[in-house]
Amino acid sequence: MRERMRNAGLTVIGYDRDPELSDVTSLAELVDQLPSPKVVWVMVPHGDPTHSTITELKELLSEGDVVVDGGNSRWTDDEIHAAQLAEKNIGYVDCGVSGGVWGLENGYALMAGGDADDIAKVQPAFDALRPDAENGFVHAGRVGAGHFSKMVHNGIEYAMMQAYAEGYELLEAVDMVENVTEVLDSWRVGTVVRSWLLDLLVKALEEDPGLSKVRGYAEDSGEGRWTVEAAIANAVPAPTIAASLFARFVSRQDESAAMQAVAAMRQQFGGHAVRAAQESPDVPPA
Amino acid sequence: MRERMRNAGLTVIGYDRDPELSDVTSLAELVDQLPSPKVVWVMVPHGDPTHSTITELKELLSEGDVVVDGGNSRWTDDEIHAAQLAEKNIGYVDCGVSGGVWGLENGYALMAGGDADDIAKVQPAFDALRPDAENGFVHAGRVGAGHFSKMVHNGIEYAMMQAYAEGYELLEAVDMVENVTEVLDSWRVGTVVRSWLLDLLVKALEEDPGLSKVRGYAEDSGEGRWTVEAAIANAVPAPTIAASLFARFVSRQDESAAMQAVAAMRQQFGGHAVRAAQESPDVPPA
Amino acid sequence: MRERMRNAGLTVIGYDRDPELSDVTSLAELVDQLPSPKVVWVMVPHGDPTHSTITELKELLSEGDVVVDGGNSRWTDDEIHAAQLAEKNIGYVDCGVSGGVWGLENGYALMAGGDADDIAKVQPAFDALRPDAENGFVHAGRVGAGHFSKMVHNGIEYAMMQAYAEGYELLEAVDMVENVTEVLDSWRVGTVVRSWLLDLLVKALEEDPGLSKVRGYAEDSGEGRWTVEAAIANAVPAPTIAASLFARFVSRQDESAAMQAVAAMRQQFGGHAVRAAQESPDVPPA
Amino acid sequence: MRERMRNAGLTVIGYDRDPELSDVTSLAELVDQLPSPKVVWVMVPHGDPTHSTITELKELLSEGDVVVDGGNSRWTDDEIHAAQLAEKNIGYVDCGVSGGVWGLENGYALMAGGDADDIAKVQPAFDALRPDAENGFVHAGRVGAGHFSKMVHNGIEYAMMQAYAEGYELLEAVDMVENVTEVLDSWRVGTVVRSWLLDLLVKALEEDPGLSKVRGYAEDSGEGRWTVEAAIANAVPAPTIAASLFARFVSRQDESAAMQAVAAMRQQFGGHAVRAAQESPDVPPA
């Protein structure tokens, strides 16, 4: 990201705990070298690392400066951070970032939350990072709206991945369809389901036919959980996003206590079914 | 079941392929010995065994006799069987039976479909089998209604079992709750969720604490599938019954092609995430 | 509940904001009249009413006394309340109560969380309230375990209700089944799905055939939401409980923004489908 | 489609019941004018219209000719049609077509099932219709595989639409996010969820802000149902596709019998809760 900002002519000073990735040796030095109003883009893991970085920045910055949290924080953290910085009249902008390393080449999609004045101070950076002047940036709303929007983006992503995954499994399950990868590939142009995720799935299948090198084990990064929690808090039905999340939970279980319970209840029937079978003809419960 | 019917003073002649369970050596002999109007209760596995038995009985029986399919046939088979027998003016009644071997002691719940005249001919048997004169029998509707009702009963059963199973897993998952079996046991009297299925689950847990001897692997007997199919055919939303069925499917998979696909899509990100991690600080997609 | 406790010979002093329901005019007076060690059973709405009552009791009680929260608090509140009272060495027990007014006659099911010493002080009350000496009480685990267990109970209840509801709708949807209430009634004795909830559903149908006086609108009381949140926090798949909760959300919507979006996407196709129809024969997307 | 085929230099003779759309006045005349081996592309509604057209073509065609069903038939019909035509050694190819009227400009995605020899006879038409020589065509497998693949495509489409719809509703539900359409628009370039469906949703929102002109009512065209049925038949879990289908069912209901049942069960509690409220403080069941 620094590279894209530098290429756009912005003053960019990087700091990382890894000295090889850093232009300076401390946050203090970084802040010291920035021109005013200082805009500091924080991009560290959510939770404690972000909390402590923002606490440290509050000490170092002054009225009129702006902190951008460009990490994956939960939107509920944003109000806390904004209030904390507001005590010194330091502005706060939350920014959800999509694109990963692809963004280096293509530009990142950016969803920002905060006051218009604070957003304006960061706009040159947003403009440097977005794919082009027309796309990939939104001032979504007040503080928190950026991370909230990115979170919903990721929740949708879970359900889309699960949708393709269910279709893939069904195609694989029937012997009628012989060329599953080619079928998916035929959808990439001109169909209703064409998408970047589909492109990635086809790429994965071409690199590893039958996905023989991949275990059906999927982590979740938090944002899917938060999306379902936000849906519940707002009484919004989210059946496909929740189903996608649960499918990931199941994928990580060596044994399912729930299905042990189902099997055990059926075994209680089964004991009877066995006796019933001797007394045949009788019908065991399902 | 024969025992209950005999105890009620009915003429009961049993026939089974296993000579030890049979009073006669063939269906023909059985039909021959029955008084008219002859009522023949068929209770064999659904599909071909039922089809062939009914075809054979069509040859052996006469106008005014009645065939009862007391097995687990799909309701769609009932219209076929009824039409087949109607060619000789033989009546047909479908009867869903719940209770398994417990029914021997407590009586069976019986759901019957067919014309009132045919039902009336079978009524003495129904009365002998049901728990008592007030309970456990319904003339649900026309031919097929008995098996349809029993099928829906089983669909509900799937979702109830899954509901308890999810609750059980959640109680097991938190270390705050130390006495999971005792918690479930405390629900057996006076609570909203008390039921026979709960009794069975507690019994299973008492016999095998932690269900250590049970694998989380659950078969399905067909009626859960049919229930979801019937729901779809009638545009009836059935999210919990479908979820229960899918949970059983998952429980039987050594590997999930769907979750391999999800993992593979994430790996396509992951490859980038790895590169992104080196270029830190950057945000990988979820 | 007071009545059951008084009948058991316990000293019971009631306080309510409604003077007609109160034996005393203030919490202070109530505490004053209780013998030591004082056991105060709090049963007010969760959230602020419970918080403020416990804060007030902390001032009034002394070391060795015990507060029981018998309301529907979220388990996460219990640790806060326990810690608050522990500052004065006042004990804390959380107790989930199931049974409602039925409990007055039959006894309540009680799920308690807390230290064994504190539980012991409340045991006479638990014994007075439970259905009998064998049933309806569990010391579920440490502080919070009582409310957590009751919460899971309610989550299961949601999914069980939804299971019966889906089955009921499917039976109603097909004209083959003519006597839906009688079908459900036939399940009440001897079947796998017999339960108190089924009894209630049959009772409702008998009082109001076809449920013509009831709108398909269902509130939720919080515990279903908490159950799904707890499931997510513990990576426990809970598809039927979540589906039940979402069904309630949908039931309360006059319009569904999600389905507007689905319809709008189809309309975007539809515009094309209209043009395609003119050029017929062509195939519109689904 | 005819236009694209004619532009590719193929002999194309159209027949439609609407004389204005027809080059000939009957199927017989159409077949008569085609050079041998004759390839007839059928594209009429699935079910009876397709059955009767194929039955008529069987009479008109000869050994070595090929019928293509390019409509939305269920894959199970394909084996029937193929067997029917095989009695006269007429070939059969099923072809799922995606693209609608957009295909006129961009090309259609085509999924074909059948023997290689039959496919080869139709290949010039496929090549004329597909977007380009690299994309949009697959020989998916044997007879039925084309329609099966298209069906799965549509099942995935249902779940993808539902995923975006849930995210949209959640964004609309919170007042924090002020510019929902702009948020969705920001995802169209560079994000993980970019897709043609997202483009359509943004287009719909731009044309009709807040979707105020659209009711939340969604039909289903059959292929979503078939996908879930195929999943069930193959024991493939399909939670998001099923949830999407059920959401459409719900969207079309004026009243939900299931939720009436849930409300009625709660009302049975409620009656008690009312009595309990008088005896306050007591806890009603959820």
mmCIF file of C-alpha atoms in Angstrom, chain C residues 27 50 59 70 75 90 124 128 130 135-136 172 180 193 209 223 231 248 252 255 259 272:
data_model
loop_
_atom_site.group_PDB
_atom_site.id
_atom_site.type_symbol
_atom_site.label_atom_id
_atom_site.label_comp_id
_atom_site.label_asym_id
_atom_site.label_seq_id
_atom_site.Cartn_x
_atom_site.Cartn_y
_atom_site.Cartn_z
ATOM 1 C CA LEU C 27 -35.948 -3.646 49.938
ATOM 2 C CA THR C 50 -31.573 -6.456 37.831
ATOM 3 C CA GLU C 59 -25.425 -1.941 50.291
ATOM 4 C CA GLY C 70 -33.826 -15.987 39.439
ATOM 5 C CA TRP C 75 -25.057 -15.414 31.781
ATOM 6 C CA ILE C 90 -21.791 -11.625 49.748
ATOM 7 C CA PRO C 124 -34.315 -25.147 51.045
ATOM 8 C CA ALA C 128 -39.594 -26.058 47.929
ATOM 9 C CA ARG C 130 -38.845 -28.070 42.370
ATOM 10 C CA ASN C 135 -36.534 -33.904 39.568
ATOM 11 C CA GLY C 136 -36.272 -30.363 38.369
ATOM 12 C CA GLU C 172 -52.128 -28.009 6.074
ATOM 13 C CA VAL C 180 -54.716 -32.025 10.568
ATOM 14 C CA VAL C 193 -42.419 -36.737 18.826
ATOM 15 C CA PRO C 209 -59.461 -24.568 14.473
ATOM 16 C CA GLU C 223 -32.604 -15.979 24.925
ATOM 17 C CA ALA C 231 -22.923 -20.915 19.701
ATOM 18 C CA ARG C 248 -39.323 -15.139 13.879
ATOM 19 C CA ARG C 252 -42.411 -9.558 12.044
ATOM 20 C CA GLU C 255 -41.659 -5.940 3.899
ATOM 21 C CA MET C 259 -36.444 -10.153 -0.877
ATOM 22 C CA HIS C 272 -34.251 -8.965 -20.597
#
